[in-house]
């Protein structure tokens, strides 16, 4: 298999990143990085003006040089106002993520001997347009060709589904380092359909570390007589304490007690924590994930057409904590618990998705080369022919026919995590509101047209203002306050002359599988229309992108 056929999958995590590819046997695989670890801390250390370090050593530098270390920047993806400042330079989250991507890609190139260019990168299910675009930009900044940005739970379900025969309705419970999400997915032989998704973008293993750090602060205060607030405000000590707490947390995954020695203000303090104590101080955090899980299950029960789960798939490094599985088993005895490399499964699923799309592209090429008809998607090809061309495409990838047919032609359907609407006068409320055309959990792609009317006599133009919000509803039409929506774009529809009040305007929202929104407003009488150009708030301009590239070129990266 030549290098260009390989698409690598990358899980760009808040705390750890992971890269996978699909080997010659059709099995997704993660190779150890140059620190001999399967995942790489998403941490960047600006050692001096030109040298930047990524990964484990960067994380260790938090102990000595915390103000030169950037971490958890995934939370700032697409945030226009956020910068990490060091040596008089300001870095966006995209640029820092690009450095992480470069590191994991270089390591994987060394170990696999392959040149990596095409990648599928994952992002949280709740990422909006700006954040997805930022993820894509991070990849491009790292010199990669980002074929797709797909949701993390979908990727996890793809990897799980690849080993699964038959149908399953799965809850993907993903508790990572910085985020928690819970996603209901229906898996069948030839399809994978996301039904609903929820979660908390600010809840992850890091919160467990912080809870344990605060526990240790109290212990140090007791032993030394120092004030707990002073200990917490000692930035260097606290940064170190967080790292120690993460280690202690991991120890408690395997042992009942974790023992630590701290050096505070010249005094040595011995402290220990038992698993029971740890579970007690972090109970409210776990409670939140259980409550959200239950609300997703209830939503599935209440919503017609939505199926209830049989299985719960544990994803994310924090599901290694025994408290997670124990609690889930106790709360949801009806669910079968599955886990399969929780901290690699997302990257593996992304790699499988990449291979699936390559196989399909190649199969279509084979079809178009060998038949007198032309097709653009596999849906246009009859079943028998589909098997033939997917098998042939699979051969070129060294894949067994069964594997190629399993993966190729599988439809993957996501849902939107945002609602999209237009600003309009709502008669019933006698007020301007955002009238949503597309709602959270609607399947993508989506294509919706709604009729609006002009508001005044002799109106010559119509203002079209498009907004994004997080309103969740079962109603076909819903309205949302402008104050809880984010403006995406505006345009003016020219009617070409004065028209009476109540002239019909048809507005069409098309949401692509990538989550890109295309809006057209058309005056039904004249056919005059306007294509609304979406301005993605938070996306980098071409100049900013070029500048970011040149800033990166001035850095040498090491491990
Ligand atoms: N053995 C273990 N026991 C307990 N926690 C662990 C263990 N191994 C890893 N973790 C925790 O898992 C978290 C990292 O998980 P993961 O790699 O899935 O997160 P991520 O992908 O970076 O985050 P996110 O998905 O939120 O963006 C960290 O908080 C880490 O401390
Ligand atoms: Mg993750």
Coordinates of C-alpha atoms and ligand atoms in Angstrom, one line a residue:
X1 CA 0.0 0.0 0.0
X2 CA 1.5 3.3 -1.0
X3 CA 1.7 6.1 1.6
X4 CA -0.8 8.4 0.0
X5 CA -3.5 5.7 0.5
X6 CA -3.1 5.9 4.2
X7 CA -5.3 8.3 6.1
X8 CA -4.4 8.6 9.7
X9 CA -6.9 9.3 12.4
X10 CA -6.1 11.8 15.1
X11 CA -7.9 12.4 18.4
X12 CA -6.8 15.9 19.3
X13 CA -7.7 15.8 23.0
X14 CA -7.8 18.4 25.7
X15 CA -5.2 16.7 27.7
X16 CA -3.8 13.8 25.5
X17 CA -3.7 13.3 21.8
X18 CA -3.6 10.0 19.9
X19 CA -2.9 9.0 16.3
X20 CA -4.0 5.7 14.7
X21 CA -3.9 4.1 11.3
X22 CA -5.5 1.0 9.8
X23 CA -2.9 -1.8 9.2
X24 CA -2.7 -4.3 6.4
X25 CA -5.1 -6.6 8.2
X26 CA -7.8 -4.0 8.3
X27 CA -7.2 -3.5 12.1
X28 CA -6.9 0.0 13.5
X29 CA -3.6 0.4 15.4
X30 CA -1.9 2.9 17.6
X31 CA 1.9 2.8 17.8
X32 CA 3.9 4.1 20.8
X33 CA 5.3 7.6 20.5
X34 CA 9.0 8.4 21.0
X35 CA 8.3 8.5 24.8
X36 CA 7.0 4.9 24.4
X37 CA 3.5 6.0 25.2
X38 CA 0.3 5.5 23.2
X39 CA -1.0 8.9 23.9
X40 CA 0.9 12.3 23.9
X41 CA 0.1 15.1 26.4
X42 CA -1.5 18.0 24.4
X43 CA 0.9 20.4 26.2
X44 CA 3.3 22.9 24.6
X45 CA 6.4 24.4 26.4
X46 CA 8.1 27.4 24.9
X47 CA 11.6 26.6 26.2
X48 CA 13.1 29.7 24.8
X49 CA 12.4 32.1 22.0
X50 CA 12.9 29.6 19.3
X51 CA 12.6 26.2 20.8
X52 CA 9.3 24.6 21.6
X53 CA 8.7 21.3 23.3
X54 CA 5.6 19.2 23.0
X55 CA 4.3 16.2 25.0
X56 CA 5.5 14.6 28.2
X57 CA 8.6 16.9 28.7
X58 CA 6.4 19.9 28.1
X59 CA 4.0 18.6 30.8
X60 CA 7.0 18.1 33.2
X61 CA 8.1 21.7 32.6
X62 CA 4.9 22.9 34.3
X63 CA 6.8 22.1 37.5
X64 CA 9.5 24.6 36.9
X65 CA 8.4 27.0 34.2
X66 CA 4.6 27.0 34.3
X67 CA 4.1 30.4 32.7
X68 CA 5.8 29.2 29.6
X69 CA 3.6 26.1 29.2
X70 CA 0.3 26.1 27.4
X71 CA -2.2 23.4 28.1
X72 CA -6.0 22.7 27.8
X73 CA -6.1 25.1 24.8
X74 CA -8.7 22.9 23.1
X75 CA -11.2 24.7 25.3
X76 CA -10.3 27.9 23.5
X77 CA -10.6 26.6 19.9
X78 CA -12.4 29.2 17.8
X79 CA -12.3 31.8 20.6
X80 CA -11.2 35.0 18.9
X81 CA -10.2 36.8 22.1
X82 CA -8.0 34.1 23.6
X83 CA -4.2 34.1 23.2
X84 CA -1.3 32.3 24.9
X85 CA 1.4 35.0 25.4
X86 CA 5.1 34.2 25.7
X87 CA 8.2 36.1 24.6
X88 CA 6.1 38.9 23.2
X89 CA 4.3 36.6 20.9
X90 CA 0.6 35.7 21.1
X91 CA -0.5 32.2 20.0
X92 CA -4.1 31.1 19.2
X93 CA -5.4 27.7 20.2
X94 CA -5.2 26.6 16.6
X95 CA -1.4 27.3 16.5
X96 CA -0.8 25.5 19.7
X97 CA -2.9 22.5 18.5
X98 CA -0.9 22.6 15.2
X99 CA 2.3 22.0 17.3
X100 CA 0.7 19.0 19.0
X101 CA -0.4 17.6 15.6
X102 CA 3.1 18.0 14.2
X103 CA 4.5 16.1 17.1
X104 CA 2.2 13.2 16.9
X105 CA 2.4 13.0 13.2
X106 CA 6.2 13.1 13.2
X107 CA 6.4 10.3 15.8
X108 CA 4.0 8.2 13.8
X109 CA 5.9 8.8 10.6
X110 CA 9.1 7.6 12.3
X111 CA 7.6 4.5 13.8
X112 CA 5.5 3.4 10.8
X113 CA 7.9 4.6 8.1
X114 CA 5.0 6.2 6.3
X115 CA 4.6 9.8 5.1
X116 CA 1.5 11.3 6.7
X117 CA -0.4 13.9 4.7
X118 CA -4.1 13.0 4.8
X119 CA -5.8 12.9 8.2
X120 CA -9.2 12.7 9.8
X121 CA -9.3 14.8 13.1
X122 CA -11.9 14.4 15.7
X123 CA -13.6 17.0 17.8
X124 CA -16.2 17.0 20.5
X125 CA -19.8 16.5 19.4
X126 CA -20.8 19.9 20.8
X127 CA -18.3 21.9 18.7
X128 CA -19.9 24.6 16.6
X129 CA -18.9 25.8 13.2
X130 CA -16.1 28.1 14.4
X131 CA -14.6 25.4 16.6
X132 CA -14.7 22.8 13.8
X133 CA -13.1 25.3 11.4
X134 CA -10.4 26.0 14.1
X135 CA -9.7 22.3 14.2
X136 CA -9.4 22.1 10.5
X137 CA -7.1 25.2 10.5
X138 CA -4.9 23.6 13.1
X139 CA -4.4 20.6 10.8
X140 CA -3.7 22.8 7.8
X141 CA -1.2 24.8 9.9
X142 CA 0.6 21.6 10.7
X143 CA 0.9 21.0 6.9
X144 CA -1.7 18.3 6.9
X145 CA -4.6 17.7 4.5
X146 CA -7.6 17.5 6.8
X147 CA -10.0 15.3 4.9
X148 CA -12.7 15.4 7.6
X149 CA -13.4 16.6 11.1
X150 CA -15.7 14.1 12.7
X151 CA -17.3 14.0 16.2
X152 CA -15.4 12.0 18.8
X153 CA -18.4 9.8 19.9
X154 CA -19.1 8.9 16.2
X155 CA -15.5 7.9 15.8
X156 CA -15.6 5.8 19.0
X157 CA -18.8 4.1 17.7
X158 CA -17.3 3.4 14.3
X159 CA -14.4 1.6 16.0
X160 CA -16.8 -0.3 18.3
X161 CA -19.1 -1.1 15.4
X162 CA -16.3 -2.5 13.3
X163 CA -15.9 -5.5 15.7
X164 CA -19.6 -5.8 16.2
X165 CA -22.0 -8.1 14.4
X166 CA -25.6 -7.2 14.3
X167 CA -27.6 -4.3 15.6
X168 CA -26.9 -2.3 18.7
X169 CA -28.1 0.9 20.3
X170 CA -25.1 2.3 22.2
X171 CA -24.6 5.1 24.7
X172 CA -21.1 6.4 24.2
X173 CA -20.0 7.7 27.7
X174 CA -16.9 9.7 27.0
X175 CA -15.1 11.1 30.1
X176 CA -11.9 12.5 28.9
X177 CA -9.4 14.9 30.5
X178 CA -11.3 18.1 29.9
X179 CA -14.8 17.2 28.7
X180 CA -17.7 14.8 29.2
X181 CA -20.1 13.8 26.5
X182 CA -22.8 11.3 26.2
X183 CA -24.1 10.3 22.8
X184 CA -26.8 7.8 21.8
X185 CA -25.9 5.9 18.6
X186 CA -27.8 3.3 16.6
X187 CA -25.5 0.8 14.9
X188 CA -26.7 -1.5 12.2
X189 CA -24.9 -3.6 9.6
X190 CA -24.7 -0.9 7.0
X191 CA -25.4 2.2 9.0
X192 CA -24.4 4.2 12.0
X193 CA -26.8 6.9 13.2
X194 CA -26.3 9.4 16.0
X195 CA -29.6 10.0 17.7
X196 CA -28.8 12.6 20.4
X197 CA -25.9 14.0 22.2
X198 CA -25.3 16.0 25.4
X199 CA -22.6 16.7 27.9
X200 CA -20.5 19.3 29.7
X201 CA -17.5 20.9 27.9
X202 CA -15.9 21.7 31.2
X203 CA -16.0 18.4 33.1
X204 CA -13.2 15.9 32.8
X205 CA -10.4 14.1 34.5
X206 CA -8.8 17.5 35.3
X207 CA -11.7 18.2 37.7
X208 CA -10.9 15.0 39.5
X209 CA -7.2 16.1 39.7
X210 CA -8.3 19.5 41.1
X211 CA -10.5 17.9 43.7
X212 CA -7.6 15.7 44.9
X213 CA -5.2 18.7 44.8
X214 CA -7.6 20.6 47.1
X215 CA -7.7 17.6 49.4
X216 CA -3.9 17.6 49.6
X217 CA -3.9 21.4 50.2
X218 CA -5.9 20.8 53.3
X219 CA -3.5 18.1 54.4
X220 CA -0.5 20.3 53.9
X221 CA -2.3 23.1 55.7
X222 CA -3.0 20.8 58.7
X223 CA 0.6 19.6 58.9
X224 CA 2.4 22.9 58.4
X225 CA -0.1 25.3 60.0
X226 CA 0.0 27.4 56.8
X227 CA -3.2 29.0 55.5
X228 CA -4.9 26.8 52.8
X229 CA -5.7 29.8 50.7
X230 CA -2.0 30.8 50.7
X231 CA -1.0 27.3 49.6
X232 CA -3.5 27.4 46.8
X233 CA -2.3 30.8 45.7
X234 CA 1.3 29.6 45.4
X235 CA 1.2 29.2 41.6
X236 CA 4.3 27.0 41.3
X237 CA 3.4 24.7 44.2
X238 CA -0.2 24.4 43.0
X239 CA 0.8 23.6 39.4
X240 CA 3.1 20.9 40.7
X241 CA 0.4 19.7 43.1
X242 CA -2.0 19.2 40.1
X243 CA 0.5 17.0 38.4
X244 CA 1.1 15.0 41.5
X245 CA -2.6 14.7 42.0
X246 CA -3.1 13.3 38.5
X247 CA -0.4 10.7 39.3
X248 CA -2.1 9.8 42.6
X249 CA -5.4 9.5 40.9
X250 CA -3.9 7.0 38.4
X251 CA -2.4 5.1 41.3
X252 CA -5.8 4.8 42.9
X253 CA -7.0 3.1 39.7
X254 CA -4.8 0.1 40.6
X255 CA -4.3 0.5 44.3
X256 CA -6.5 1.3 47.4
X257 CA -4.1 3.9 48.7
X258 CA -1.8 6.6 47.1
X259 CA 1.0 8.1 49.2
X260 CA 2.7 11.4 48.5
X261 CA 5.4 13.5 49.9
X262 CA 5.2 17.3 49.5
X263 CA 7.8 19.9 50.1
X264 CA 6.0 23.1 51.2
X265 CA 8.0 26.1 52.5
X266 CA 10.9 23.9 53.4
X267 CA 8.8 21.4 55.3
X268 CA 8.3 17.8 54.2
X269 CA 4.7 16.7 54.4
X270 CA 3.6 13.1 54.0
X271 CA 0.0 12.6 52.9
X272 CA -2.1 9.7 51.8
X273 CA -5.4 9.2 50.2
X274 CA -7.5 6.1 50.0
X275 CA -9.7 5.2 47.0
X276 CA -12.8 5.5 49.2
X277 CA -11.8 9.1 50.2
X278 CA -11.1 9.9 46.6
X279 CA -14.5 8.6 45.5
X280 CA -16.1 10.6 48.3
X281 CA -14.5 13.9 47.4
X282 CA -15.2 13.5 43.7
X283 CA -18.8 12.1 44.0
X284 CA -20.5 15.3 42.9
X285 CA -18.5 15.2 39.7
X286 CA -19.4 11.6 38.9
X287 CA -23.1 12.5 39.9
X288 CA -23.2 15.0 37.1
X289 CA -22.2 12.5 34.5
X290 CA -24.8 10.0 35.8
X291 CA -27.5 12.7 35.8
X292 CA -26.7 13.7 32.2
X293 CA -26.6 10.0 31.1
X294 CA -30.0 9.4 32.7
X295 CA -31.5 12.5 31.0
X296 CA -30.3 11.2 27.6
X297 CA -31.8 7.8 28.3
X298 CA -35.1 9.5 29.3
X299 CA -35.0 11.6 26.3
X300 CA -34.7 8.5 24.1
X301 CA -37.6 6.9 25.9
X302 CA -39.8 9.9 25.5
X303 CA -39.1 10.8 21.9
X304 CA -40.9 8.8 19.4
X305 CA -38.7 7.0 16.9
X306 CA -35.7 7.2 19.2
X307 CA -34.5 3.8 20.4
X308 CA -33.3 3.2 24.0
X309 CA -29.8 1.9 24.5
X310 CA -28.7 -1.7 25.2
X311 CA -25.0 -1.0 25.7
X312 CA -22.9 1.6 27.3
X313 CA -19.5 2.1 25.7
X314 CA -16.9 3.6 28.1
X315 CA -14.6 6.0 26.3
X316 CA -11.9 8.4 27.5
X317 CA -9.0 7.9 29.9
X318 CA -11.1 8.9 33.0
X319 CA -13.2 5.8 32.6
X320 CA -10.2 3.9 33.9
X321 CA -11.2 5.2 37.3
X322 CA -13.0 2.2 39.0
X323 CA -15.6 4.5 40.4
X324 CA -17.0 5.1 36.9
X325 CA -17.8 1.5 35.9
X326 CA -19.0 0.6 39.4
X327 CA -21.4 3.5 39.5
X328 CA -22.7 2.9 36.0
X329 CA -23.3 -0.8 36.8
X330 CA -25.2 0.2 39.9
X331 CA -27.3 2.9 38.3
X332 CA -28.0 1.3 34.9
X333 CA -28.2 -2.4 35.4
X334 CA -30.1 -2.8 32.2
X335 CA -27.1 -1.7 30.1
X336 CA -24.2 -3.9 29.1
X337 CA -20.9 -2.2 29.8
X338 CA -18.3 -2.4 27.1
X339 CA -14.8 -0.9 27.0
X340 CA -12.1 -1.2 24.5
X341 CA -9.0 0.9 24.8
X342 CA -10.8 3.9 26.1
X343 CA -8.0 6.4 25.4
X344 CA -7.3 5.1 21.8
X345 CA -10.7 4.2 20.5
X346 CA -11.5 7.7 19.1
X347 CA -8.3 7.8 17.1
X348 CA -8.9 4.3 15.8
X349 CA -12.4 5.2 14.7
X350 CA -11.1 8.2 12.9
X351 CA -8.6 6.1 11.1
X352 CA -11.3 3.6 10.1
X353 CA -13.5 6.5 8.9
X354 CA -10.6 7.7 6.8
X355 CA -10.1 4.3 5.3
X356 CA -13.8 3.9 4.7
X357 CA -13.9 7.2 2.6
X358 CA -10.7 6.2 0.7
X359 CA -12.2 2.8 -0.1
X360 CA -15.4 4.4 -1.3
X361 CA -13.6 7.0 -3.4
X362 CA -11.5 4.2 -5.0
X363 CA -14.5 2.0 -5.6
X364 CA -16.2 4.9 -7.4
X365 CA -13.1 5.4 -9.6
X366 CA -13.1 1.7 -10.4
X367 CA -16.8 1.9 -11.3
X368 CA -16.3 4.9 -13.5
X369 CA -13.2 3.4 -15.2
X370 CA -14.9 0.0 -15.9
X371 CA -18.5 0.8 -16.6
X372 CA -20.2 3.0 -19.3
X373 CA -22.2 4.8 -16.6
X374 CA -20.8 7.3 -14.2
X375 CA -21.5 7.5 -10.5
X376 CA -20.5 10.0 -7.9
X377 CA -21.6 8.0 -4.8
X378 CA -22.0 4.3 -4.0
X379 CA -25.7 4.8 -3.5
X380 CA -26.1 5.0 -7.3
X381 CA -24.5 1.6 -7.7
X382 CA -26.5 -1.6 -7.4
X383 CA -25.7 -4.0 -4.6
X384 CA -23.9 -6.7 -6.6
X385 CA -21.7 -4.2 -8.4
X386 CA -21.0 -2.4 -5.1
X387 CA -19.6 -5.6 -3.6
X388 CA -17.5 -6.2 -6.7
X389 CA -16.0 -2.7 -6.8
X390 CA -15.5 -2.5 -3.0
X391 CA -13.7 -5.8 -3.1
X392 CA -11.4 -4.6 -5.8
X393 CA -10.8 -1.4 -4.0
X394 CA -10.1 -3.4 -0.9
X395 CA -7.5 -5.5 -2.7
X396 CA -5.6 -2.4 -3.5
X397 CA -5.5 -1.6 0.2
X398 CA -4.5 -5.2 0.9
X399 CA -7.8 -5.7 2.7
X400 CA -9.9 -8.9 2.9
X401 CA -13.1 -8.6 0.9
X402 CA -15.3 -9.0 4.0
X403 CA -13.5 -6.1 5.7
X404 CA -13.7 -3.8 2.6
X405 CA -17.4 -4.5 2.3
X406 CA -18.0 -4.1 5.9
X407 CA -16.5 -0.6 6.0
X408 CA -17.2 0.7 2.5
X409 CA -20.8 1.8 1.9
X410 CA -21.6 2.1 5.5
X411 CA -23.6 5.3 6.0
X412 CA -22.6 7.5 8.9
X413 CA -25.1 10.0 10.1
X414 CA -24.4 12.7 12.6
X415 CA -26.7 15.1 14.3
X416 CA -26.2 18.9 14.7
X417 CA -25.3 20.1 18.1
X418 CA -26.7 23.6 17.3
X419 CA -29.9 25.1 16.2
X420 CA -29.9 27.5 13.3
X421 CA -32.5 30.2 12.7
X422 CA -33.4 33.5 11.2
X423 CA -34.4 36.7 12.9
X424 CA -38.1 37.4 12.3
X425 CA -41.2 39.1 13.7
X426 CA -43.2 36.5 15.6
X427 CA -46.9 37.4 15.5
X428 CA -47.9 35.4 18.6
X429 CA -45.3 37.1 20.7
X430 CA -45.6 40.4 19.0
X431 CA -41.8 40.6 19.1
X432 CA -38.6 39.9 17.1
X433 CA -37.1 36.5 17.8
X434 CA -34.9 33.9 16.2
X435 CA -37.1 31.5 14.3
X436 CA -35.2 28.2 14.2
X437 CA -35.4 26.1 11.1
X438 CA -32.8 23.5 12.1
X439 CA -32.7 22.2 15.7
X440 CA -30.2 20.5 18.0
X441 CA -30.3 16.7 17.2
X442 CA -31.7 17.1 13.7
X443 CA -29.9 14.7 11.4
X444 CA -27.3 16.1 9.1
X445 CA -27.3 16.7 6.2
X446 CA -30.4 18.8 6.7
X447 CA -32.4 20.8 4.1
X448 CA -35.3 22.9 5.4
X449 CA -37.3 25.6 3.7
X450 CA -39.7 27.9 5.6
X451 CA -41.8 30.8 4.3
X452 CA -41.6 34.2 5.9
X453 CA -43.4 37.4 4.9
X454 CA -42.4 41.0 4.4
X455 CA -43.4 43.2 7.3
X456 CA -44.3 46.5 5.7
X457 CA -46.0 48.0 2.6
X458 CA -43.7 49.1 -0.2
X459 CA -40.9 47.1 1.2
X460 CA -38.0 46.9 -1.3
X461 CA -35.4 44.9 0.6
X462 CA -35.5 42.3 3.3
X463 CA -32.7 41.9 6.0
X464 CA -31.7 38.3 6.4
X465 CA -29.9 37.7 9.7
X466 CA -28.8 34.2 10.6
X467 CA -28.1 32.9 14.1
X468 CA -26.9 29.9 15.9
X469 CA -28.1 28.8 19.3
X470 CA -28.4 25.7 21.5
X471 CA -32.1 25.5 21.9
X472 CA -33.4 22.0 22.1
X473 CA -37.0 21.3 21.3
X474 CA -39.4 18.7 19.9
X475 CA -41.4 21.4 18.1
X476 CA -41.1 21.8 14.3
X477 CA -40.9 25.5 14.6
X478 CA -39.3 27.1 17.6
X479 CA -38.3 30.5 18.6
X480 CA -35.3 31.7 20.7
X481 CA -34.3 35.0 22.2
X482 CA -31.7 36.9 20.2
X483 CA -29.7 37.3 23.4
X484 CA -29.1 33.6 23.7
X485 CA -28.1 33.2 20.0
X486 CA -24.8 33.9 18.2
X487 CA -25.0 35.9 15.0
X488 CA -23.5 34.0 12.0
X489 CA -24.3 36.1 9.0
X490 CA -26.4 38.8 7.4
X491 CA -27.4 39.8 4.0
X492 CA -29.9 42.0 2.2
X493 CA -32.4 40.5 -0.2
X494 CA -33.3 43.0 -2.9
X495 CA -36.9 42.6 -4.0
X496 CA -36.3 44.6 -7.2
X497 CA -39.1 47.1 -6.5
X498 CA -41.8 47.9 -3.9
X499 CA -44.0 45.1 -2.7
X500 CA -47.0 45.0 -0.4
X501 CA -46.8 43.8 3.2
X502 CA -47.0 40.0 3.4
X503 CA -45.0 39.2 0.3
X504 CA -43.7 35.7 0.7
X505 CA -40.0 35.0 1.2
X506 CA -38.8 31.4 1.1
X507 CA -35.7 30.8 3.2
X508 CA -33.8 27.6 2.8
X509 CA -31.2 26.3 5.3
X510 CA -28.9 23.5 4.1
X511 CA -26.5 22.0 6.6
X512 CA -23.8 19.9 5.0
X513 CA -22.5 16.7 6.6
X514 CA -19.5 18.7 7.7
X515 CA -21.8 21.1 9.6
X516 CA -21.4 24.0 7.1
X517 CA -24.5 26.0 6.7
X518 CA -25.7 27.4 3.4
X519 CA -28.6 29.8 3.4
X520 CA -30.6 31.1 0.4
X521 CA -33.5 33.6 0.7
X522 CA -35.8 33.9 -2.3
X523 CA -38.7 36.3 -3.1
X524 CA -41.3 33.8 -4.4
X525 CA -42.9 36.3 -6.8
X526 CA -39.9 37.6 -8.6
X527 CA -37.5 34.8 -8.0
X528 CA -34.9 37.3 -6.8
X529 CA -32.7 35.6 -4.3
X530 CA -29.6 36.1 -2.1
X531 CA -27.0 33.6 -1.1
X532 CA -26.0 34.4 2.5
X533 CA -22.3 34.2 2.9
X534 CA -21.6 32.7 6.3
X535 CA -18.9 34.5 8.3
X536 CA -17.6 32.1 10.8
X537 CA -16.9 34.1 13.9
X538 CA -13.5 33.1 15.3
X539 CA -12.1 31.7 12.0
X540 CA -8.7 33.0 11.0
X541 CA -8.5 35.3 7.9
X542 CA -6.1 34.4 5.1
X543 CA -3.6 37.0 6.4
X544 CA -3.9 35.7 10.0
X545 CA -3.3 32.2 8.7
X546 CA -0.2 33.3 6.8
X547 CA 1.1 35.1 9.8
X548 CA 0.5 32.0 12.0
X549 CA 2.5 30.0 9.5
X550 CA 5.4 32.3 9.6
X551 CA 5.4 32.4 13.4
X552 CA 5.5 28.6 13.4
X553 CA 8.4 28.6 10.9
X554 CA 10.4 30.6 13.4
X555 CA 10.2 27.8 16.0
X556 CA 12.1 24.5 16.2
X557 CA 10.2 21.8 17.9
X558 CA 11.6 19.1 20.0
X559 CA 10.3 16.4 22.3
Ligands
LIG1 N1 -5.2 4.9 34.6 C1 -5.9 6.0 34.8 N2 -6.7 6.2 35.8 C2 -7.4 7.3 36.0 N3 -7.4 8.3 35.1 C3 -6.7 8.2 34.0 C4 -5.9 7.0 33.8 N4 -5.3 7.2 32.6 C5 -5.6 8.4 32.1 N5 -6.5 9.0 32.9 C6 -7.1 10.3 32.8 O1 -7.8 10.4 31.6 C7 -7.8 11.7 31.1 C8 -7.3 11.8 29.7 O2 -8.2 11.0 29.0 P1 -8.3 11.2 27.4 O3 -7.0 11.0 26.8 O4 -9.5 10.4 26.9 O5 -8.7 12.7 27.4 P2 -8.7 13.8 26.2 O6 -9.0 13.2 25.0 O7 -7.4 14.6 26.3 O8 -9.8 14.8 26.7 P3 -11.1 15.3 26.0 O9 -11.7 14.1 25.4 O10 -11.8 15.8 27.2 O11 -10.7 16.3 25.0 C9 -6.8 12.5 32.0 O12 -7.5 13.3 33.0 C10 -6.0 11.4 32.7 O13 -5.5 11.8 34.0
LIG2 MG1 -11.0 12.6 24.2

